[in-house]
PDB file of C-alpha atoms and ligand atoms in Angstrom:
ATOM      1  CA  UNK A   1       0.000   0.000   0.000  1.00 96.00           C
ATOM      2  CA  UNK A   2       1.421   3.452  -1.332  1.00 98.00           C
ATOM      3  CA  UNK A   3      -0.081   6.318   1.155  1.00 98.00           C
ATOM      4  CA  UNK A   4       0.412   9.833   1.457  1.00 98.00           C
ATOM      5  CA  UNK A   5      -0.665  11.465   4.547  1.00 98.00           C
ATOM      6  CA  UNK A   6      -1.900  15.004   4.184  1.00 98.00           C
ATOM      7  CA  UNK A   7      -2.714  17.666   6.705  1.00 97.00           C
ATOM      8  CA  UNK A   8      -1.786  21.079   8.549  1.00 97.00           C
ATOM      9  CA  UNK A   9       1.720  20.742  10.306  1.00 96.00           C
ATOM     10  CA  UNK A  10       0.781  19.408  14.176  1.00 96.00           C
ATOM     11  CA  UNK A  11      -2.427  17.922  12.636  1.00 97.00           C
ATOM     12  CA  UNK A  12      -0.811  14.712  13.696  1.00 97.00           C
ATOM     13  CA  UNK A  13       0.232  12.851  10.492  1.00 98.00           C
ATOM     14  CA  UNK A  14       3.495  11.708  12.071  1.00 96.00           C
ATOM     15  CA  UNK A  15       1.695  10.327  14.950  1.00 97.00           C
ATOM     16  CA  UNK A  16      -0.523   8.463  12.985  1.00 98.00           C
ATOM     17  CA  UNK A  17       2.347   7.254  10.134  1.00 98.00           C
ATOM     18  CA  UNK A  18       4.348   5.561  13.168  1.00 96.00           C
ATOM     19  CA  UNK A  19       1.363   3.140  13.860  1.00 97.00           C
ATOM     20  CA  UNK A  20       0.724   2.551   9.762  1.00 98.00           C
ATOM     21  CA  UNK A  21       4.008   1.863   9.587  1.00 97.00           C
ATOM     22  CA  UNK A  22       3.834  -0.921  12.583  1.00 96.00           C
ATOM     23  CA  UNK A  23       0.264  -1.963  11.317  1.00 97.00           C
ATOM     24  CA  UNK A  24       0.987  -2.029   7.958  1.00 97.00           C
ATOM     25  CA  UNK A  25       4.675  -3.209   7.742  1.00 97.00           C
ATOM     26  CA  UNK A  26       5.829  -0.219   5.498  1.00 98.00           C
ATOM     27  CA  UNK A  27       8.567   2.463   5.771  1.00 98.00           C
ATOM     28  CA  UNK A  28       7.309   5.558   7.355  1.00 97.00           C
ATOM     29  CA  UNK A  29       8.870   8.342   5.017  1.00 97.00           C
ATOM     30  CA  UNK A  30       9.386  11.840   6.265  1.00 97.00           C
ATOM     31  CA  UNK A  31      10.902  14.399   5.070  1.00 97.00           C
ATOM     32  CA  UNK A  32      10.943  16.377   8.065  1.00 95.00           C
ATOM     33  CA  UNK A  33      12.420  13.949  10.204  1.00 93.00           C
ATOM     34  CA  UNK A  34      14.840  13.510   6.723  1.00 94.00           C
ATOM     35  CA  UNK A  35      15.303  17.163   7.170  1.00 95.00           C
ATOM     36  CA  UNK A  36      16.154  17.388  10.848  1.00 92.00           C
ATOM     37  CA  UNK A  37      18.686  14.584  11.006  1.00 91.00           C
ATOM     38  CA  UNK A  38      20.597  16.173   8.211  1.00 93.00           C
ATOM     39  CA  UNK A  39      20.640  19.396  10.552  1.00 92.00           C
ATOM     40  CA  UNK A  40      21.604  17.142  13.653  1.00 90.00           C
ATOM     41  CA  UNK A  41      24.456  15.573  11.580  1.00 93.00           C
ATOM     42  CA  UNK A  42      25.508  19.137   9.860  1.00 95.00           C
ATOM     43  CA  UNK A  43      25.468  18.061   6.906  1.00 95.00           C
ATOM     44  CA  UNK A  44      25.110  20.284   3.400  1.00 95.00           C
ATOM     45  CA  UNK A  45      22.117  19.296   3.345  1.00 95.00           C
ATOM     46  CA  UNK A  46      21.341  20.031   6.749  1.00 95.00           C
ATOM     47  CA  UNK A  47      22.601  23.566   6.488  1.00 96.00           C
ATOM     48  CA  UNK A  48      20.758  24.618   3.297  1.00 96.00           C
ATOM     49  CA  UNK A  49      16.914  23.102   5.131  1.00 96.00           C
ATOM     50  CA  UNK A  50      17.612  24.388   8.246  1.00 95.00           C
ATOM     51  CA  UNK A  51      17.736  28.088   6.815  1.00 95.00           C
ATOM     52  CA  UNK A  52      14.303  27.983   5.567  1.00 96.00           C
ATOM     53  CA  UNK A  53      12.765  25.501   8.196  1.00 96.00           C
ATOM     54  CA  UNK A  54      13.593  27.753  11.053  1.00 93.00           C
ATOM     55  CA  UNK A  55      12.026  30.610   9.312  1.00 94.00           C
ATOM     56  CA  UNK A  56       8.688  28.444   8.366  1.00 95.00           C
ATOM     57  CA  UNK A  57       9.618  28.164   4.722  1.00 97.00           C
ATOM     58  CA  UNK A  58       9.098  24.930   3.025  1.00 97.00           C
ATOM     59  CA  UNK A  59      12.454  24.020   2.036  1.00 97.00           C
ATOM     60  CA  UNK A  60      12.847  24.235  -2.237  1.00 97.00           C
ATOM     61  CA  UNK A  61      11.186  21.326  -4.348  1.00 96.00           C
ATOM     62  CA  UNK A  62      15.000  20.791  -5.752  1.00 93.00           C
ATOM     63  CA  UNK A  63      16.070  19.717  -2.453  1.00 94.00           C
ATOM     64  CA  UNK A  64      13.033  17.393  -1.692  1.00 96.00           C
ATOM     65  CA  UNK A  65      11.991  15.786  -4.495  1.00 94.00           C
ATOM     66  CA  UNK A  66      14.867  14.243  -5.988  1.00 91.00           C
ATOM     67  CA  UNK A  67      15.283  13.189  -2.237  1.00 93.00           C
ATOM     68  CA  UNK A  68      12.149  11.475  -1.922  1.00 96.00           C
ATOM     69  CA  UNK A  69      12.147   9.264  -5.234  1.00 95.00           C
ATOM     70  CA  UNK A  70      15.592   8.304  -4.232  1.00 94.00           C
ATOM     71  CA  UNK A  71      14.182   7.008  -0.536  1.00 96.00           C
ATOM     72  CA  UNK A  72      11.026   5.351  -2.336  1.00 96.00           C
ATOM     73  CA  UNK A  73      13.478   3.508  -4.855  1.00 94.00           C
ATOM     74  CA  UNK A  74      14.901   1.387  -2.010  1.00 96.00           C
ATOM     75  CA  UNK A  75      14.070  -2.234  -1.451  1.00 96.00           C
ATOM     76  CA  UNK A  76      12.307  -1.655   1.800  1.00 96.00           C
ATOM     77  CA  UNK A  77       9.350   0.626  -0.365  1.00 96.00           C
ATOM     78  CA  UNK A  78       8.663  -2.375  -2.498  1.00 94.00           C
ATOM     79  CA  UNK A  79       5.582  -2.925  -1.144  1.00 94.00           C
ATOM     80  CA  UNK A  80       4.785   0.087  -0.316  1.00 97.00           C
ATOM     81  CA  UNK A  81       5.402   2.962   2.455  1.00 98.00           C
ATOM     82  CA  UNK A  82       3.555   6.279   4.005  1.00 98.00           C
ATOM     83  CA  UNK A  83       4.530   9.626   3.120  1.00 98.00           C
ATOM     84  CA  UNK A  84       4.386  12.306   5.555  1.00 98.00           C
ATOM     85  CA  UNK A  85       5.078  15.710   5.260  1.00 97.00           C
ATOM     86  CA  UNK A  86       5.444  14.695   1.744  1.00 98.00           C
ATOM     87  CA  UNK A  87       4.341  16.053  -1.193  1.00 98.00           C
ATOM     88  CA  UNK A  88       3.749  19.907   0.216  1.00 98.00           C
ATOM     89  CA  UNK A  89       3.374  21.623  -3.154  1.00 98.00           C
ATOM     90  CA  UNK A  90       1.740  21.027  -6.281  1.00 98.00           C
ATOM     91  CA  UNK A  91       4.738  20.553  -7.705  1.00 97.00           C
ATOM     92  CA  UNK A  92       5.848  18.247  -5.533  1.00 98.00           C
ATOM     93  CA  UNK A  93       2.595  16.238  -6.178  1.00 98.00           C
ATOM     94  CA  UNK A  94       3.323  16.249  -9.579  1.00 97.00           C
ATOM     95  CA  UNK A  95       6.567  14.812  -9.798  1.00 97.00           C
ATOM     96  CA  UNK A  96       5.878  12.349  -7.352  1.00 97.00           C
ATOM     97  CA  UNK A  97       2.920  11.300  -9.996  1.00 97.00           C
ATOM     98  CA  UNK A  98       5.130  11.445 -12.922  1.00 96.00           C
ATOM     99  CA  UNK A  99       8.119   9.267 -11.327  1.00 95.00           C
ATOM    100  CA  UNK A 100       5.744   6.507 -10.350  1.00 96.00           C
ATOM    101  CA  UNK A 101       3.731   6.183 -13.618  1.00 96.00           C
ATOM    102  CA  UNK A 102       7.343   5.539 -15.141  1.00 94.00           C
ATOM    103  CA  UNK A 103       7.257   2.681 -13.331  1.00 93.00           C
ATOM    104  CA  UNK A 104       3.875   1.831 -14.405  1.00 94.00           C
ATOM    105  CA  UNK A 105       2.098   2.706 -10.835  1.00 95.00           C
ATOM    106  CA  UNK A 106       0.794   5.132  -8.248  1.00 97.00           C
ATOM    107  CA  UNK A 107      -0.077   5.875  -5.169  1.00 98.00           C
ATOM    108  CA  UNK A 108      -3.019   4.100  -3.801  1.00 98.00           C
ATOM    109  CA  UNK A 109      -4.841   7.095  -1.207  1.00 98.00           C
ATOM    110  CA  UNK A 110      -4.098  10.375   0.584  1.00 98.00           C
ATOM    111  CA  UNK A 111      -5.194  10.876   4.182  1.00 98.00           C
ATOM    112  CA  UNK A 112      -6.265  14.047   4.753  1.00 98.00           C
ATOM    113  CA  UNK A 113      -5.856  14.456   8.683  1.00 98.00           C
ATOM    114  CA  UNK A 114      -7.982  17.402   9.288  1.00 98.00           C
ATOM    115  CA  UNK A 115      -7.209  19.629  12.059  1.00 97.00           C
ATOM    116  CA  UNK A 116      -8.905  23.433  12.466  1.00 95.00           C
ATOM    117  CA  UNK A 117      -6.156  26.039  13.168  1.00 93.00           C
ATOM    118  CA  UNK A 118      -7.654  27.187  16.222  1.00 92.00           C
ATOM    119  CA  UNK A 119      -6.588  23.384  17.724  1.00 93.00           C
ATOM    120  CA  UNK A 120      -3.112  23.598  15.804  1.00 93.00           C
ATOM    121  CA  UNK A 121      -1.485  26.226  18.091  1.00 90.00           C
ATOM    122  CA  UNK A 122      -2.149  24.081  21.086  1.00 91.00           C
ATOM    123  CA  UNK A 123      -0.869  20.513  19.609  1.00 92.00           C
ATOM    124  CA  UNK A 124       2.720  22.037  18.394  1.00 92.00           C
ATOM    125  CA  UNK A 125       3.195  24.496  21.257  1.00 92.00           C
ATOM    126  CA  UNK A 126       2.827  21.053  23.437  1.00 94.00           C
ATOM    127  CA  UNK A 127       4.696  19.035  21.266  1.00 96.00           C
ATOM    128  CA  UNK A 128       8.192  17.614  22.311  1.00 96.00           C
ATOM    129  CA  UNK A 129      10.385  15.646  20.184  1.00 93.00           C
ATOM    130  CA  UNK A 130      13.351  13.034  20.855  1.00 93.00           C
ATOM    131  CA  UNK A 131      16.361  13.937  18.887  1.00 89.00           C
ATOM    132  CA  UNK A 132      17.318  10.331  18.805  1.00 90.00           C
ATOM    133  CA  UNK A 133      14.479   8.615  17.383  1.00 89.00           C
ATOM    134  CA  UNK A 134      12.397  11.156  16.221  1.00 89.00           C
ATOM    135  CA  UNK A 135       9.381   9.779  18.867  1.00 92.00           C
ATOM    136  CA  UNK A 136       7.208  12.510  19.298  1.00 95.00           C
ATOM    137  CA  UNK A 137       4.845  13.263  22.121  1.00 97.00           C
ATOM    138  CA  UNK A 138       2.307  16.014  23.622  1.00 96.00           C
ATOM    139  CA  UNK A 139       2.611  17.375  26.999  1.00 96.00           C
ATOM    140  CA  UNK A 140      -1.186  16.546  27.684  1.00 95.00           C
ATOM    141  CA  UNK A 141      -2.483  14.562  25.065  1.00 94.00           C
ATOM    142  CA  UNK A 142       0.376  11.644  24.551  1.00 96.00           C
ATOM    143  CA  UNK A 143       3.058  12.219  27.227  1.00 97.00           C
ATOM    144  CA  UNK A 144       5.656  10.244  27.328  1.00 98.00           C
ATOM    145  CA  UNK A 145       5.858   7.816  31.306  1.00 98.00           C
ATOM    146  CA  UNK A 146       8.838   9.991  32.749  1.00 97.00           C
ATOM    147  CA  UNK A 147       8.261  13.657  32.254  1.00 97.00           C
ATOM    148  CA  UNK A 148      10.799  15.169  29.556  1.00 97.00           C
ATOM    149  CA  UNK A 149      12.319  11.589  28.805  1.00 97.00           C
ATOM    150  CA  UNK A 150      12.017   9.538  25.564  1.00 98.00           C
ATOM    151  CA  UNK A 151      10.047   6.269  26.467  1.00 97.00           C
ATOM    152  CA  UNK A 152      12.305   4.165  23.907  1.00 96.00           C
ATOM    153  CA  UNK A 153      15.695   5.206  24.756  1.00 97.00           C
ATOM    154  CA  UNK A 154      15.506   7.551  28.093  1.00 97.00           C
ATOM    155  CA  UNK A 155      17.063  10.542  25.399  1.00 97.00           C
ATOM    156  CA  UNK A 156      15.831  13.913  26.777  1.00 98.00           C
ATOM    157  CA  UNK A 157      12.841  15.588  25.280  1.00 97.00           C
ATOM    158  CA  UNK A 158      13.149  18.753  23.217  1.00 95.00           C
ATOM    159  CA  UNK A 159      11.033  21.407  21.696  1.00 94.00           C
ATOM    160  CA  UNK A 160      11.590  21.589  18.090  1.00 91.00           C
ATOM    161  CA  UNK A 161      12.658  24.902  17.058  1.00 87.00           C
ATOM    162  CA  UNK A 162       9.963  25.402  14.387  1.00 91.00           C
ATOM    163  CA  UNK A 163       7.313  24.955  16.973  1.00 92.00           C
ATOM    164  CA  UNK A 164       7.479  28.533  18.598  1.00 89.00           C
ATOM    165  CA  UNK A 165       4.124  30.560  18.307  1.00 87.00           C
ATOM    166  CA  UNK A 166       5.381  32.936  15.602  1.00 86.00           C
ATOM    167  CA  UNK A 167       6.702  30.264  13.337  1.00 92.00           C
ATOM    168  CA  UNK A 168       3.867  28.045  13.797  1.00 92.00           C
ATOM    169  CA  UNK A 169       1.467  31.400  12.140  1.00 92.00           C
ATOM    170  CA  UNK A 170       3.963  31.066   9.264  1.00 94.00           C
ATOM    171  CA  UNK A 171       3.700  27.700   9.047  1.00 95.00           C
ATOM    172  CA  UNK A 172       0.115  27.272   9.067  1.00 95.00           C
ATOM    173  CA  UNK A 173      -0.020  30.718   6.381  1.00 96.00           C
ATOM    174  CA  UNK A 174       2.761  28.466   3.685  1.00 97.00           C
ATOM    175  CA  UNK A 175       0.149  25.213   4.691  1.00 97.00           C
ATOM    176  CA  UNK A 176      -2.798  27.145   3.171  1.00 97.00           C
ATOM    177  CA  UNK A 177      -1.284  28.730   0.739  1.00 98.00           C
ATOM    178  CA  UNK A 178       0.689  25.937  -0.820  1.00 97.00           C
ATOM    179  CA  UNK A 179      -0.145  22.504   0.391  1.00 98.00           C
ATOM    180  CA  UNK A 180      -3.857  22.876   1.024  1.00 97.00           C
ATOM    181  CA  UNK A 181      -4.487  22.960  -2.991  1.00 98.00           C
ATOM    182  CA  UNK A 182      -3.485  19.052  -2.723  1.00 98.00           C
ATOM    183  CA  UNK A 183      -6.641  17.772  -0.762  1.00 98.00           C
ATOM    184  CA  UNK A 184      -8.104  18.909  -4.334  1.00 98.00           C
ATOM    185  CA  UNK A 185      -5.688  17.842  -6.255  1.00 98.00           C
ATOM    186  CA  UNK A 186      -5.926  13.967  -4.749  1.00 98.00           C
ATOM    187  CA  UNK A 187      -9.565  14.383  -4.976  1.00 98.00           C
ATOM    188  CA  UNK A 188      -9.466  14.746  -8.606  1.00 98.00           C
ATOM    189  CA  UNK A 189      -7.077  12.106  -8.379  1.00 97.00           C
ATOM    190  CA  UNK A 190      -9.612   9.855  -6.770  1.00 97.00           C
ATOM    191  CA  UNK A 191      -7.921   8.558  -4.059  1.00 98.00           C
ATOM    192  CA  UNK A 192      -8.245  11.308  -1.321  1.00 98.00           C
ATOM    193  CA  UNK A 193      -9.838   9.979   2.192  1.00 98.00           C
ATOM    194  CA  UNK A 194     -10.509  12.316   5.083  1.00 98.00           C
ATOM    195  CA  UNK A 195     -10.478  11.503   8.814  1.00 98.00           C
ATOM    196  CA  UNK A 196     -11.464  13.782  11.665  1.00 98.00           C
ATOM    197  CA  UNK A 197      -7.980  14.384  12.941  1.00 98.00           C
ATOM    198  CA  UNK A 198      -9.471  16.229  16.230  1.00 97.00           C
ATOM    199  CA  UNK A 199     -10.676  12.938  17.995  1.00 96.00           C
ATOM    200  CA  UNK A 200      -7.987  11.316  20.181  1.00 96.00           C
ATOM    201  CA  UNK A 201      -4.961   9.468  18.494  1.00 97.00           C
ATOM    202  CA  UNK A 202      -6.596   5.763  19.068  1.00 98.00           C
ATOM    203  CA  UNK A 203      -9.969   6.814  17.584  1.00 98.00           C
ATOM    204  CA  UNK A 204      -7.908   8.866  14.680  1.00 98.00           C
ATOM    205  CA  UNK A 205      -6.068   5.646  13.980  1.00 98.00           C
ATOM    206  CA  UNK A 206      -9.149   3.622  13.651  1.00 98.00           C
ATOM    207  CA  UNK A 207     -10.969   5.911  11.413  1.00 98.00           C
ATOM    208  CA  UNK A 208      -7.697   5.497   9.462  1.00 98.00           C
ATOM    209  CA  UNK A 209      -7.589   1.814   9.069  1.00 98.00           C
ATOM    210  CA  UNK A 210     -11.275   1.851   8.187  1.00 98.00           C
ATOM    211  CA  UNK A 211     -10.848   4.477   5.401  1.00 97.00           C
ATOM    212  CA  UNK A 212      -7.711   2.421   4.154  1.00 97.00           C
ATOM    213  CA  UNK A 213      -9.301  -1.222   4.227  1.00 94.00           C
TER     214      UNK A 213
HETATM  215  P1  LIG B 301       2.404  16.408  12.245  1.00 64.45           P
HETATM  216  O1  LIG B 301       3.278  15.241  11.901  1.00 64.45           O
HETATM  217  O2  LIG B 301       1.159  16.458  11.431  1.00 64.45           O
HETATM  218  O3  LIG B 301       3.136  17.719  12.261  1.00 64.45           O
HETATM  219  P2  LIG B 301       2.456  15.297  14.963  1.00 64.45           P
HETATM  220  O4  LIG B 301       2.134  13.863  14.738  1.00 64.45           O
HETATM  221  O5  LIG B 301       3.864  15.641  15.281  1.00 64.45           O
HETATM  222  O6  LIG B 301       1.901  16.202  13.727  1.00 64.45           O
HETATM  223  O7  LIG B 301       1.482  15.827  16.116  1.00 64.45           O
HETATM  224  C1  LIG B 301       1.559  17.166  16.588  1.00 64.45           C
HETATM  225  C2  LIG B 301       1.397  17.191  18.105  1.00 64.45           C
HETATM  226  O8  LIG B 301       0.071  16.801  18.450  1.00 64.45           O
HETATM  227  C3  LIG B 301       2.329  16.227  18.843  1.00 64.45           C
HETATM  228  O9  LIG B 301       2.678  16.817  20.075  1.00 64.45           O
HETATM  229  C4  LIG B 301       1.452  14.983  19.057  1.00 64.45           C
HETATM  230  O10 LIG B 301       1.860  14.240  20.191  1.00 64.45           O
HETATM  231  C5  LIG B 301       0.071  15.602  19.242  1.00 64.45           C
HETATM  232  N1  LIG B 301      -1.033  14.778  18.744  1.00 64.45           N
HETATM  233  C6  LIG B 301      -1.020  13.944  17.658  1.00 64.45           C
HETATM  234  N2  LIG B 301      -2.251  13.397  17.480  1.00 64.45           N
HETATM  235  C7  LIG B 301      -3.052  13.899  18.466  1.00 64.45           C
HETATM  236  C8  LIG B 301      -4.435  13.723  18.803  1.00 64.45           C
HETATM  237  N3  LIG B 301      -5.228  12.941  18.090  1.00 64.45           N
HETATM  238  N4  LIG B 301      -4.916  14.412  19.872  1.00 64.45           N
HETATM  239  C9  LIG B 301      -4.104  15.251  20.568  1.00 64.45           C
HETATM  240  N5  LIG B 301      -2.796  15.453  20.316  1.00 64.45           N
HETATM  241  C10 LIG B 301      -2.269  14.794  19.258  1.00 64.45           C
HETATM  242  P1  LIG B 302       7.444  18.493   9.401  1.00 64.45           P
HETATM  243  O1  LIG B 302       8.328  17.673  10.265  1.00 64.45           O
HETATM  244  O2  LIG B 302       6.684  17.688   8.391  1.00 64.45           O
HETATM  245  O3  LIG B 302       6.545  19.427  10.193  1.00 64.45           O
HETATM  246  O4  LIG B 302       8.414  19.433   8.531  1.00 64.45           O
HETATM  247  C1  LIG B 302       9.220  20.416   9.164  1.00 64.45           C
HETATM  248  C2  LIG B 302       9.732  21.410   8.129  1.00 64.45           C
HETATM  249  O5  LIG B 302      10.559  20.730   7.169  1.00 64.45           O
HETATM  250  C3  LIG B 302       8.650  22.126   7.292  1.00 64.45           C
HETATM  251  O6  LIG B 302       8.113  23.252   7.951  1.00 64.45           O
HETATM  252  C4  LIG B 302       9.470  22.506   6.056  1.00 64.45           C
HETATM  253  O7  LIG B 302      10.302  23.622   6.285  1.00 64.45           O
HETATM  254  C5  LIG B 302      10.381  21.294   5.880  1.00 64.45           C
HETATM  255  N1  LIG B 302       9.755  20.272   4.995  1.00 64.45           N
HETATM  256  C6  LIG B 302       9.360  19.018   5.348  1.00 64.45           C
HETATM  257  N2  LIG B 302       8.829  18.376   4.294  1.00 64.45           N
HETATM  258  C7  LIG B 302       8.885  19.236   3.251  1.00 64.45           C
HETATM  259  C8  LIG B 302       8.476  19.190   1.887  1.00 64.45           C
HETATM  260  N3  LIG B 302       7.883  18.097   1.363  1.00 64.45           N
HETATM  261  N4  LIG B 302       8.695  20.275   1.111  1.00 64.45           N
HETATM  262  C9  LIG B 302       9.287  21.371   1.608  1.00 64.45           C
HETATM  263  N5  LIG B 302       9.670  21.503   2.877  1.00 64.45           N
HETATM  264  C10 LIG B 302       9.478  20.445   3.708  1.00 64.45           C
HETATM  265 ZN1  LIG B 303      13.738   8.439  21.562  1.00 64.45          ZN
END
């Protein structure tokens, strides 16, 4: 199963990829987590993301896409894999389109998570992240057992940089300009499902794997 996961940043796609990914037995793709290991490792990469990420910029499609058909080319995709936080543009969406009809296929739905910006501040300003694994939890909603600690590996917790109130705004303003014009453009496609991404986690998961089966 080929899956895209769409949404408003903190509308909880990464939450819900981790337990597709268990579930379903595919790689959970994201680019942001891509993204922010190439920052932790300083790489070129790194460097050149982190400029625009920390300003709430989607980082440019010629450093993502080529980035994400490389990742879906591996072995492990073979049978599929979740996308999240991937495609953000229309471009994007396009090229991802065009590189898998070469190989004579597609993707097989995009879940739209949908979250209303008034609950969006709340979810991201609670939000803490492990730099190790890339586990992410919420204060209130999903905190980790130990306060501040990283249930799989004890790391301590960390806000992610992009998550501070006035680069959240941006973030949500760059959603609606530039990725919201996808739920359409799936639609068209035929394959778009939408889920009530305000419930808790467990029920968000289960309207997922009913949408999906
Ligand atoms: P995204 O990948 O879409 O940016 P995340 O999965 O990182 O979003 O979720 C954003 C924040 O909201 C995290 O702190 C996460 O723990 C929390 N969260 C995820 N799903 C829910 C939910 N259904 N209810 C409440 N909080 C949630
Ligand atoms: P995320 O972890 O999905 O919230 O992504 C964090 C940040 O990484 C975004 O705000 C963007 O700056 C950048 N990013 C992640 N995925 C993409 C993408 N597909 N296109 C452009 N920028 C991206
Ligand atoms: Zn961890």
């Amino acid at each position: 199963m080929k899956i895209i996961m769409l949404g408003a940043p903190g509308a909880g796609k990464g939450t819900q990829a981790a337990r597709m990914a268990e579930k379903y037995n595919i790689p959970h793709i994201s680019t942001g987590d891509i993204f922010r290991a190439n920052i932790r490792d300083n790489t070129e990469l790194g460097q050149k993301a982190k400029s625009y990420m920390d300003k709430g910029l989607l980082v440019p499609d010629e450093l993502t896409c080529d980035l994400v058909m490389d990742r879906i080319s591996q072995d492990d995709c073979r049978e599929g894999f979740i996308l999240d936080g991937f495609p953000r543009t229309i471009p994007q969406a396009e090229a991802l389109t065009k590189a898998l009809e070469a190989k004579g296929t597609a993707m097989d739905a995009a879940v739209d998570v949908e979250v209303p910006d008034e609950n969006i501040v709340n979810r991201m300003s609670g939000r803490r992240f492990c730099p190790v694994c890339g586990a992410t939890y919420h204060i209130v909603a999903l905190p980790p057992k130990k306060e501040g600690v990283c249930d799989n590996d004890g790391a301590a917790l960390v806000i992610r940089d992009d998550d501070k109130p006035e680069t959240v705004k941006k973030r949500l303003d760059v959603y609606h300009e530039q990725t919201q014009p996808l739920i359409d453009y799936y639609q068209k496609a035929g394959i778009l499902k939408t889920v009530d991404g305000t419930q808790s986690a467990d029920d968000v998961f289960e309207a997922i794997v009913k949408v999906l089966a």
